[in-house]
PDB file of C-alpha atoms in Angstrom:
ATOM      1  CA  MET A   1     -28.070   4.085   0.049  1.00 80.00           C
ATOM      2  CA  PRO A   2     -26.347   1.528   2.340  1.00 86.00           C
ATOM      3  CA  MET A   3     -22.580   1.550   2.532  1.00 91.00           C
ATOM      4  CA  LYS A   4     -20.519  -1.016   0.682  1.00 91.00           C
ATOM      5  CA  LEU A   5     -18.049  -3.296   2.440  1.00 90.00           C
ATOM      6  CA  GLU A   6     -15.039  -1.267   1.285  1.00 88.00           C
ATOM      7  CA  GLU A   7     -16.582   1.898   2.770  1.00 91.00           C
ATOM      8  CA  VAL A   8     -17.290   0.126   6.056  1.00 93.00           C
ATOM      9  CA  ARG A   9     -13.722  -1.218   6.116  1.00 91.00           C
ATOM     10  CA  GLY A  10     -12.285   2.269   5.753  1.00 90.00           C
ATOM     11  CA  LEU A  11     -14.461   3.668   8.542  1.00 93.00           C
ATOM     12  CA  LEU A  12     -13.633   0.713  10.779  1.00 94.00           C
ATOM     13  CA  ILE A  13      -9.917   1.424  10.448  1.00 92.00           C
ATOM     14  CA  LYS A  14     -10.605   5.008  11.545  1.00 92.00           C
ATOM     15  CA  ALA A  15     -12.705   3.682  14.443  1.00 94.00           C
ATOM     16  CA  LEU A  16      -9.858   1.432  15.585  1.00 94.00           C
ATOM     17  CA  LYS A  17      -7.710   4.548  15.991  1.00 91.00           C
ATOM     18  CA  GLN A  18     -10.176   6.002  18.484  1.00 90.00           C
ATOM     19  CA  PRO A  19     -10.066   5.361  22.240  1.00 86.00           C
ATOM     20  CA  ARG A  20     -12.791   3.958  24.494  1.00 84.00           C
ATOM     21  CA  TRP A  21     -13.911   0.855  22.611  1.00 90.00           C
ATOM     22  CA  ASN A  22     -13.454  -2.694  23.833  1.00 91.00           C
ATOM     23  CA  GLN A  23     -16.481  -4.472  22.403  1.00 92.00           C
ATOM     24  CA  VAL A  24     -18.102  -4.993  19.021  1.00 93.00           C
ATOM     25  CA  THR A  25     -20.901  -2.623  20.024  1.00 93.00           C
ATOM     26  CA  GLY A  26     -18.383   0.157  20.631  1.00 93.00           C
ATOM     27  CA  LEU A  27     -17.036  -0.210  17.109  1.00 94.00           C
ATOM     28  CA  GLU A  28     -20.567  -0.212  15.652  1.00 94.00           C
ATOM     29  CA  ILE A  29     -21.229   3.075  17.458  1.00 92.00           C
ATOM     30  CA  ALA A  30     -17.920   4.560  16.309  1.00 93.00           C
ATOM     31  CA  VAL A  31     -18.496   3.546  12.670  1.00 94.00           C
ATOM     32  CA  GLY A  32     -22.008   5.039  12.818  1.00 92.00           C
ATOM     33  CA  ASP A  33     -20.667   8.313  14.184  1.00 91.00           C
ATOM     34  CA  LEU A  34     -17.933   8.409  11.545  1.00 92.00           C
ATOM     35  CA  LYS A  35     -20.503   7.793   8.829  1.00 92.00           C
ATOM     36  CA  ALA A  36     -22.571  10.690  10.201  1.00 89.00           C
ATOM     37  CA  GLN A  37     -19.516  12.964  10.156  1.00 88.00           C
ATOM     38  CA  THR A  38     -18.762  11.983   6.564  1.00 86.00           C
ATOM     39  CA  LEU A  39     -22.335  12.722   5.450  1.00 85.00           C
ATOM     40  CA  GLY A  40     -22.794  15.795   7.660  1.00 80.00           C
ATOM     41  CA  LEU A  41     -25.562  14.195   9.754  1.00 74.00           C
ATOM     42  CA  GLN A  42     -24.278  14.863  13.279  1.00 66.00           C
ATOM     43  CA  ASN A  43     -27.084  17.304  14.068  1.00 60.00           C
ATOM     44  CA  GLN A  44     -29.874  14.953  13.014  1.00 57.00           C
ATOM     45  CA  ARG A  45     -29.678  12.457  15.887  1.00 53.00           C
ATOM     46  CA  ASN A  46     -32.732  13.837  17.777  1.00 54.00           C
ATOM     47  CA  PHE A  47     -32.688  12.009  21.102  1.00 51.00           C
ATOM     48  CA  VAL A  48     -31.098   8.840  19.699  1.00 55.00           C
ATOM     49  CA  SER A  49     -28.604   7.394  22.164  1.00 70.00           C
ATOM     50  CA  ASP A  50     -25.613   6.532  19.940  1.00 85.00           C
ATOM     51  CA  GLY A  51     -24.123   6.292  16.457  1.00 86.00           C
ATOM     52  CA  ARG A  52     -25.893   3.049  15.571  1.00 90.00           C
ATOM     53  CA  ALA A  53     -28.916   5.195  14.697  1.00 88.00           C
ATOM     54  CA  TYR A  54     -27.052   6.249  11.543  1.00 89.00           C
ATOM     55  CA  LEU A  55     -26.598   2.680  10.331  1.00 90.00           C
ATOM     56  CA  GLU A  56     -28.972   1.472   7.647  1.00 91.00           C
ATOM     57  CA  PRO A  57     -30.282  -2.122   7.518  1.00 91.00           C
ATOM     58  CA  GLY A  58     -27.455  -4.487   6.642  1.00 93.00           C
ATOM     59  CA  GLU A  59     -24.651  -2.141   7.640  1.00 93.00           C
ATOM     60  CA  SER A  60     -24.213  -3.671  11.077  1.00 94.00           C
ATOM     61  CA  SER A  61     -23.671  -7.042   9.394  1.00 95.00           C
ATOM     62  CA  LEU A  62     -21.041  -5.460   7.150  1.00 95.00           C
ATOM     63  CA  ILE A  63     -19.276  -4.085  10.227  1.00 95.00           C
ATOM     64  CA  HIS A  64     -19.206  -7.584  11.714  1.00 95.00           C
ATOM     65  CA  GLU A  65     -17.852  -8.964   8.436  1.00 95.00           C
ATOM     66  CA  ALA A  66     -15.082  -6.348   8.391  1.00 94.00           C
ATOM     67  CA  ILE A  67     -14.273  -7.054  12.041  1.00 95.00           C
ATOM     68  CA  TRP A  68     -13.875 -10.770  11.333  1.00 94.00           C
ATOM     69  CA  SER A  69     -11.699 -10.043   8.304  1.00 92.00           C
ATOM     70  CA  PHE A  70      -9.421  -7.971  10.553  1.00 93.00           C
ATOM     71  CA  ILE A  71      -9.338 -10.839  13.052  1.00 93.00           C
ATOM     72  CA  VAL A  72      -8.213 -13.169  10.254  1.00 90.00           C
ATOM     73  CA  GLN A  73      -5.553 -10.617   9.249  1.00 90.00           C
ATOM     74  CA  GLY A  74      -4.247 -10.427  12.817  1.00 90.00           C
ATOM     75  CA  ILE A  75      -5.182  -6.802  13.468  1.00 93.00           C
ATOM     76  CA  ILE A  76      -7.665  -7.508  16.274  1.00 94.00           C
ATOM     77  CA  VAL A  77      -8.493 -10.562  18.400  1.00 94.00           C
ATOM     78  CA  PRO A  78     -11.502 -11.585  20.494  1.00 93.00           C
ATOM     79  CA  GLY A  79     -11.089 -10.959  24.200  1.00 92.00           C
ATOM     80  CA  LEU A  80      -9.963  -8.020  26.288  1.00 88.00           C
ATOM     81  CA  ASP A  81      -7.993  -9.385  29.248  1.00 87.00           C
ATOM     82  CA  ASP A  82      -7.789 -12.399  31.564  1.00 86.00           C
ATOM     83  CA  ASN A  83     -11.240 -11.641  32.952  1.00 86.00           C
ATOM     84  CA  ASN A  84     -12.891 -10.987  29.583  1.00 86.00           C
ATOM     85  CA  LYS A  85     -11.472 -13.544  27.160  1.00 84.00           C
ATOM     86  CA  GLU A  86     -14.433 -14.034  24.861  1.00 87.00           C
ATOM     87  CA  TRP A  87     -16.472 -12.267  22.201  1.00 88.00           C
ATOM     88  CA  PRO A  88     -17.947  -9.595  22.130  1.00 90.00           C
ATOM     89  CA  PHE A  89     -14.844  -8.162  23.824  1.00 92.00           C
ATOM     90  CA  ILE A  90     -12.116  -7.360  21.299  1.00 94.00           C
ATOM     91  CA  ARG A  91      -8.745  -5.638  21.296  1.00 94.00           C
ATOM     92  CA  LEU A  92      -5.901  -4.692  18.989  1.00 94.00           C
ATOM     93  CA  THR A  93      -2.993  -7.076  18.601  1.00 94.00           C
ATOM     94  CA  ASP A  94       0.550  -5.713  18.834  1.00 93.00           C
ATOM     95  CA  TYR A  95       0.679  -5.853  15.040  1.00 91.00           C
ATOM     96  CA  GLY A  96      -2.688  -4.072  14.793  1.00 92.00           C
ATOM     97  CA  ARG A  97      -1.497  -1.358  17.142  1.00 91.00           C
ATOM     98  CA  ARG A  98       1.584  -0.766  14.992  1.00 90.00           C
ATOM     99  CA  CYS A  99      -0.625  -0.557  11.899  1.00 88.00           C
ATOM    100  CA  ILE A 100      -3.068   2.026  13.173  1.00 87.00           C
ATOM    101  CA  GLU A 101      -0.310   4.207  14.592  1.00 87.00           C
ATOM    102  CA  LYS A 102       0.921   4.811  11.045  1.00 81.00           C
ATOM    103  CA  GLU A 103      -0.247   7.797   9.049  1.00 80.00           C
ATOM    104  CA  GLY A 104      -1.801   7.362   5.620  1.00 81.00           C
ATOM    105  CA  VAL A 105      -3.813   4.539   4.124  1.00 85.00           C
ATOM    106  CA  LEU A 106      -3.084   0.940   5.052  1.00 89.00           C
ATOM    107  CA  PRO A 107      -2.687  -2.094   2.782  1.00 94.00           C
ATOM    108  CA  HIS A 108      -5.424  -3.662   4.913  1.00 92.00           C
ATOM    109  CA  ASP A 109      -7.813  -1.189   3.256  1.00 92.00           C
ATOM    110  CA  PRO A 110      -7.088  -2.115  -0.389  1.00 93.00           C
ATOM    111  CA  ASP A 111      -9.750   0.056  -2.008  1.00 91.00           C
ATOM    112  CA  ARG A 112      -8.550   3.231  -0.320  1.00 91.00           C
ATOM    113  CA  TYR A 113      -4.932   2.191  -0.918  1.00 95.00           C
ATOM    114  CA  LEU A 114      -5.561   1.865  -4.657  1.00 96.00           C
ATOM    115  CA  ASP A 115      -7.530   5.129  -4.679  1.00 95.00           C
ATOM    116  CA  ASP A 116      -4.544   6.832  -3.038  1.00 95.00           C
ATOM    117  CA  PHE A 117      -2.188   5.229  -5.555  1.00 97.00           C
ATOM    118  CA  ARG A 118      -4.289   6.437  -8.504  1.00 97.00           C
ATOM    119  CA  GLN A 119      -4.613   9.937  -7.054  1.00 96.00           C
ATOM    120  CA  ASN A 120      -0.835  10.203  -6.671  1.00 96.00           C
ATOM    121  CA  ILE A 121      -0.056   8.534 -10.012  1.00 97.00           C
ATOM    122  CA  PRO A 122      -3.104   9.016 -12.275  1.00 97.00           C
ATOM    123  CA  ASN A 123      -1.185   7.920 -15.384  1.00 96.00           C
ATOM    124  CA  ALA A 124       0.174   4.697 -13.877  1.00 97.00           C
ATOM    125  CA  ASP A 125       0.569   1.870 -16.358  1.00 98.00           C
ATOM    126  CA  PRO A 126      -2.361  -0.602 -16.137  1.00 98.00           C
ATOM    127  CA  VAL A 127       0.061  -3.508 -15.738  1.00 98.00           C
ATOM    128  CA  ILE A 128       1.457  -1.945 -12.558  1.00 98.00           C
ATOM    129  CA  VAL A 129      -2.053  -1.439 -11.185  1.00 98.00           C
ATOM    130  CA  GLU A 130      -3.033  -5.033 -11.991  1.00 98.00           C
ATOM    131  CA  TYR A 131      -0.014  -6.543 -10.248  1.00 98.00           C
ATOM    132  CA  LEU A 132      -0.401  -4.173  -7.299  1.00 98.00           C
ATOM    133  CA  THR A 133      -4.074  -5.117  -6.945  1.00 98.00           C
ATOM    134  CA  GLU A 134      -3.201  -8.816  -6.895  1.00 98.00           C
ATOM    135  CA  SER A 135      -0.448  -8.190  -4.357  1.00 98.00           C
ATOM    136  CA  LEU A 136      -2.924  -6.473  -2.024  1.00 97.00           C
ATOM    137  CA  GLN A 137      -5.444  -9.298  -2.356  1.00 96.00           C
ATOM    138  CA  CYS A 138      -2.768 -11.905  -1.612  1.00 96.00           C
ATOM    139  CA  PHE A 139      -1.606  -9.835   1.365  1.00 96.00           C
ATOM    140  CA  LEU A 140      -5.126  -9.735   2.818  1.00 92.00           C
ATOM    141  CA  ARG A 141      -5.434 -13.516   2.499  1.00 91.00           C
ATOM    142  CA  ASP A 142      -2.043 -14.104   4.157  1.00 92.00           C
ATOM    143  CA  LEU A 143      -0.520 -15.448   0.940  1.00 95.00           C
ATOM    144  CA  GLN A 144       2.657 -13.584   1.662  1.00 95.00           C
ATOM    145  CA  ARG A 145       4.975 -15.204  -0.863  1.00 95.00           C
ATOM    146  CA  ALA A 146       2.430 -14.577  -3.616  1.00 96.00           C
ATOM    147  CA  ALA A 147       2.024 -10.971  -2.435  1.00 97.00           C
ATOM    148  CA  ALA A 148       5.795 -10.432  -2.633  1.00 97.00           C
ATOM    149  CA  VAL A 149       5.998 -11.888  -6.156  1.00 97.00           C
ATOM    150  CA  MET A 150       3.140  -9.700  -7.412  1.00 98.00           C
ATOM    151  CA  LEU A 151       4.606  -6.554  -5.845  1.00 98.00           C
ATOM    152  CA  GLY A 152       7.977  -7.421  -7.362  1.00 97.00           C
ATOM    153  CA  ALA A 153       6.365  -7.652 -10.791  1.00 98.00           C
ATOM    154  CA  ALA A 154       4.712  -4.236 -10.304  1.00 98.00           C
ATOM    155  CA  SER A 155       8.069  -2.765  -9.304  1.00 98.00           C
ATOM    156  CA  GLU A 156       9.848  -4.341 -12.269  1.00 97.00           C
ATOM    157  CA  LYS A 157       7.329  -2.913 -14.726  1.00 98.00           C
ATOM    158  CA  ALA A 158       7.758   0.558 -13.217  1.00 98.00           C
ATOM    159  CA  VAL A 159      11.555   0.323 -13.429  1.00 97.00           C
ATOM    160  CA  LEU A 160      11.441  -0.879 -17.046  1.00 97.00           C
ATOM    161  CA  LEU A 161       9.297   2.141 -17.934  1.00 98.00           C
ATOM    162  CA  LEU A 162      11.787   4.394 -16.141  1.00 97.00           C
ATOM    163  CA  ILE A 163      14.708   2.904 -18.073  1.00 96.00           C
ATOM    164  CA  ASP A 164      12.846   3.276 -21.387  1.00 96.00           C
ATOM    165  CA  SER A 165      12.181   6.949 -20.661  1.00 96.00           C
ATOM    166  CA  TYR A 166      15.836   7.473 -19.708  1.00 95.00           C
ATOM    167  CA  VAL A 167      17.079   5.929 -22.976  1.00 94.00           C
ATOM    168  CA  GLY A 168      14.584   8.042 -24.914  1.00 92.00           C
ATOM    169  CA  ALA A 169      16.039  11.196 -23.349  1.00 92.00           C
ATOM    170  CA  VAL A 170      19.650  10.441 -24.399  1.00 91.00           C
ATOM    171  CA  SER A 171      20.396  12.896 -27.208  1.00 90.00           C
ATOM    172  CA  ASP A 172      23.778  11.623 -28.376  1.00 89.00           C
ATOM    173  CA  PRO A 173      23.183   8.816 -30.927  1.00 91.00           C
ATOM    174  CA  THR A 174      26.403   6.987 -30.064  1.00 92.00           C
ATOM    175  CA  ARG A 175      25.723   7.010 -26.328  1.00 91.00           C
ATOM    176  CA  LYS A 176      22.103   6.029 -26.911  1.00 91.00           C
ATOM    177  CA  GLY A 177      23.192   3.070 -29.034  1.00 93.00           C
ATOM    178  CA  GLN A 178      25.726   1.965 -26.430  1.00 93.00           C
ATOM    179  CA  THR A 179      23.133   2.167 -23.668  1.00 92.00           C
ATOM    180  CA  GLU A 180      20.587   0.212 -25.689  1.00 93.00           C
ATOM    181  CA  SER A 181      23.188  -2.464 -26.403  1.00 93.00           C
ATOM    182  CA  GLN A 182      24.084  -2.757 -22.718  1.00 94.00           C
ATOM    183  CA  LEU A 183      20.419  -3.114 -21.802  1.00 94.00           C
ATOM    184  CA  VAL A 184      19.839  -5.847 -24.385  1.00 92.00           C
ATOM    185  CA  LYS A 185      22.803  -7.790 -22.985  1.00 94.00           C
ATOM    186  CA  ALA A 186      21.726  -7.303 -19.356  1.00 92.00           C
ATOM    187  CA  PRO A 187      20.279 -10.665 -18.249  1.00 91.00           C
ATOM    188  CA  SER A 188      18.081  -9.430 -15.400  1.00 93.00           C
ATOM    189  CA  ILE A 189      16.220  -6.416 -14.090  1.00 94.00           C
ATOM    190  CA  TYR A 190      19.015  -6.009 -11.544  1.00 94.00           C
ATOM    191  CA  LYS A 191      21.621  -5.663 -14.309  1.00 95.00           C
ATOM    192  CA  LYS A 192      19.377  -3.355 -16.339  1.00 95.00           C
ATOM    193  CA  PHE A 193      18.965  -1.118 -13.301  1.00 94.00           C
ATOM    194  CA  GLU A 194      22.758  -1.011 -12.965  1.00 93.00           C
ATOM    195  CA  VAL A 195      22.997   0.306 -16.535  1.00 93.00           C
ATOM    196  CA  PHE A 196      20.529   3.044 -15.638  1.00 93.00           C
ATOM    197  CA  GLU A 197      22.390   3.857 -12.415  1.00 90.00           C
ATOM    198  CA  LYS A 198      25.680   4.373 -14.225  1.00 90.00           C
ATOM    199  CA  GLY A 199      24.181   6.942 -16.562  1.00 89.00           C
ATOM    200  CA  PHE A 200      21.822   8.645 -14.135  1.00 89.00           C
ATOM    201  CA  PRO A 201      24.363  10.908 -12.316  1.00 87.00           C
ATOM    202  CA  ALA A 202      25.035  12.814 -15.540  1.00 84.00           C
ATOM    203  CA  ALA A 203      21.363  13.790 -15.714  1.00 85.00           C
ATOM    204  CA  LYS A 204      20.919  14.721 -12.049  1.00 86.00           C
ATOM    205  CA  ALA A 205      22.627  18.104 -12.323  1.00 82.00           C
ATOM    206  CA  ASP A 206      19.822  19.479 -14.497  1.00 86.00           C
ATOM    207  CA  MET A 207      16.974  18.019 -12.467  1.00 90.00           C
ATOM    208  CA  PRO A 208      14.975  19.759  -9.724  1.00 90.00           C
ATOM    209  CA  LYS A 209      15.944  18.822  -6.189  1.00 88.00           C
ATOM    210  CA  THR A 210      12.525  17.226  -5.615  1.00 88.00           C
ATOM    211  CA  LEU A 211      13.510  14.494  -8.074  1.00 91.00           C
ATOM    212  CA  THR A 212      17.102  13.955  -6.948  1.00 88.00           C
ATOM    213  CA  GLU A 213      16.765  14.194  -3.146  1.00 86.00           C
ATOM    214  CA  ASN A 214      17.191  10.817  -1.409  1.00 85.00           C
ATOM    215  CA  THR A 215      17.305   9.093  -4.781  1.00 83.00           C
ATOM    216  CA  ASP A 216      19.634   6.337  -3.571  1.00 78.00           C
ATOM    217  CA  SER A 217      17.393   5.287  -0.680  1.00 82.00           C
ATOM    218  CA  LEU A 218      14.068   5.830  -2.424  1.00 86.00           C
ATOM    219  CA  LEU A 219      14.998   4.222  -5.732  1.00 91.00           C
ATOM    220  CA  ARG A 220      17.837   1.763  -5.252  1.00 91.00           C
ATOM    221  CA  GLY A 221      16.893   1.031  -1.632  1.00 94.00           C
ATOM    222  CA  VAL A 222      13.224   0.220  -2.232  1.00 96.00           C
ATOM    223  CA  PHE A 223      14.000  -1.490  -5.556  1.00 96.00           C
ATOM    224  CA  ASP A 224      16.383  -3.873  -3.766  1.00 96.00           C
ATOM    225  CA  LEU A 225      14.005  -4.535  -0.867  1.00 96.00           C
ATOM    226  CA  ILE A 226      11.120  -5.479  -3.139  1.00 97.00           C
ATOM    227  CA  ARG A 227      13.333  -7.407  -5.594  1.00 96.00           C
ATOM    228  CA  ASN A 228      15.015  -9.437  -2.840  1.00 95.00           C
ATOM    229  CA  SER A 229      11.671 -10.434  -1.339  1.00 95.00           C
ATOM    230  CA  ARG A 230      10.373 -11.384  -4.767  1.00 95.00           C
ATOM    231  CA  ASN A 231      13.432 -13.554  -5.395  1.00 93.00           C
ATOM    232  CA  GLU A 232      13.164 -15.241  -2.000  1.00 92.00           C
ATOM    233  CA  ALA A 233       9.486 -15.947  -2.544  1.00 92.00           C
ATOM    234  CA  GLY A 234       9.712 -16.997  -6.165  1.00 83.00           C
ATOM    235  CA  HIS A 235      12.615 -19.450  -6.087  1.00 78.00           C
ATOM    236  CA  PRO A 236      11.703 -22.852  -4.590  1.00 75.00           C
ATOM    237  CA  ALA A 237      15.364 -23.674  -3.990  1.00 67.00           C
ATOM    238  CA  SER A 238      15.596 -20.930  -1.380  1.00 67.00           C
ATOM    239  CA  GLY A 239      12.371 -21.908   0.332  1.00 67.00           C
ATOM    240  CA  GLY A 240      12.194 -18.395   1.685  1.00 75.00           C
ATOM    241  CA  MET A 241       9.239 -17.306   3.777  1.00 87.00           C
ATOM    242  CA  ILE A 242       8.093 -13.697   3.530  1.00 93.00           C
ATOM    243  CA  SER A 243       6.623 -12.227   6.691  1.00 93.00           C
ATOM    244  CA  ARG A 244       3.446 -10.203   6.846  1.00 92.00           C
ATOM    245  CA  ASP A 245       5.440  -7.317   8.375  1.00 93.00           C
ATOM    246  CA  THR A 246       7.838  -7.336   5.413  1.00 96.00           C
ATOM    247  CA  ASN A 247       5.067  -7.109   2.831  1.00 96.00           C
ATOM    248  CA  TYR A 248       3.257  -4.511   4.917  1.00 95.00           C
ATOM    249  CA  SER A 249       6.377  -2.318   4.934  1.00 95.00           C
ATOM    250  CA  HIS A 250       7.021  -2.788   1.222  1.00 97.00           C
ATOM    251  CA  LEU A 251       3.431  -1.947   0.287  1.00 97.00           C
ATOM    252  CA  ARG A 252       3.667   1.189   2.410  1.00 95.00           C
ATOM    253  CA  LEU A 253       6.853   2.175   0.559  1.00 96.00           C
ATOM    254  CA  PHE A 254       5.535   1.392  -2.896  1.00 97.00           C
ATOM    255  CA  ILE A 255       3.426   4.523  -3.466  1.00 97.00           C
ATOM    256  CA  PRO A 256       6.211   7.082  -2.745  1.00 95.00           C
ATOM    257  CA  TYR A 257       8.660   4.838  -4.645  1.00 96.00           C
ATOM    258  CA  CYS A 258       6.405   4.691  -7.697  1.00 97.00           C
ATOM    259  CA  LEU A 259       5.620   8.399  -7.409  1.00 96.00           C
ATOM    260  CA  ARG A 260       9.341   9.204  -7.661  1.00 96.00           C
ATOM    261  CA  ILE A 261       9.720   6.857 -10.637  1.00 97.00           C
ATOM    262  CA  TYR A 262       6.881   8.570 -12.480  1.00 97.00           C
ATOM    263  CA  GLY A 263       8.305  11.981 -11.619  1.00 96.00           C
ATOM    264  CA  LEU A 264      11.554  10.941 -13.298  1.00 96.00           C
ATOM    265  CA  ILE A 265       9.688   9.471 -16.267  1.00 96.00           C
ATOM    266  CA  SER A 266       7.884  12.781 -16.737  1.00 96.00           C
ATOM    267  CA  TRP A 267      11.171  14.701 -16.596  1.00 96.00           C
ATOM    268  CA  PHE A 268      12.933  12.403 -19.070  1.00 95.00           C
ATOM    269  CA  SER A 269       9.948  12.682 -21.421  1.00 94.00           C
ATOM    270  CA  SER A 270      10.328  16.471 -21.534  1.00 93.00           C
ATOM    271  CA  ASN A 271      14.102  16.874 -21.454  1.00 92.00           C
ATOM    272  CA  SER A 272      17.220  15.686 -23.241  1.00 88.00           C
ATOM    273  CA  ILE A 273      20.399  14.508 -21.536  1.00 87.00           C
TER     274      ILE A 273
END
């Protein structure tokens, strides 16, 4: 069965990390070889010259489509050097080189990114997944302000679920009532998070180190980064522009950030404070 575009996109990202390609043909060969490795077909070449033998009809066109989408996203550009400025020569941009040097899945491969998110957080709230999906699609289309707003909404939903689980774990009725009252009066997600932060240290002593280590940077730090970008993007008075690099970084941070949030939610659901 021929590969789908999302499968080709994932293999193309792996091919871009390999050396010795500078033309479209080189990437077709690399994707074909990677497909063969995935399916265990390396020993079935039988005198065929290169990896294109593993490509089924239509797959070469999908590779070209993925290549052009990466050109639009600024990962690669036509041309190699001053002597080879035109197609079919291609090369990584500085931004593309920074992307492929990173470990893990990239936001530029949204299907694998979402698969990785679901594998890490299988019980993620559907609202978070929906906003995250829209953020990725906006990111791919260079709608960076929209991507920041959608990611901010995903983050806010996750934090609200965290706060709800924290309140549910408070065993003292008086303290629970006070906390609930403070949250009702809090006018923004920022103020609600502050209510959570004030009460959180009392619970940390009983938690495993895996949940409390680097909490300030992983929770408050990422929360503020995503929230600030969302506010800049979503308020016309500020007229703030959100860069592709900013959204790229925030999307890369979102999975470990959300994983920590859900780890805390799980702990609060099973323990009293």
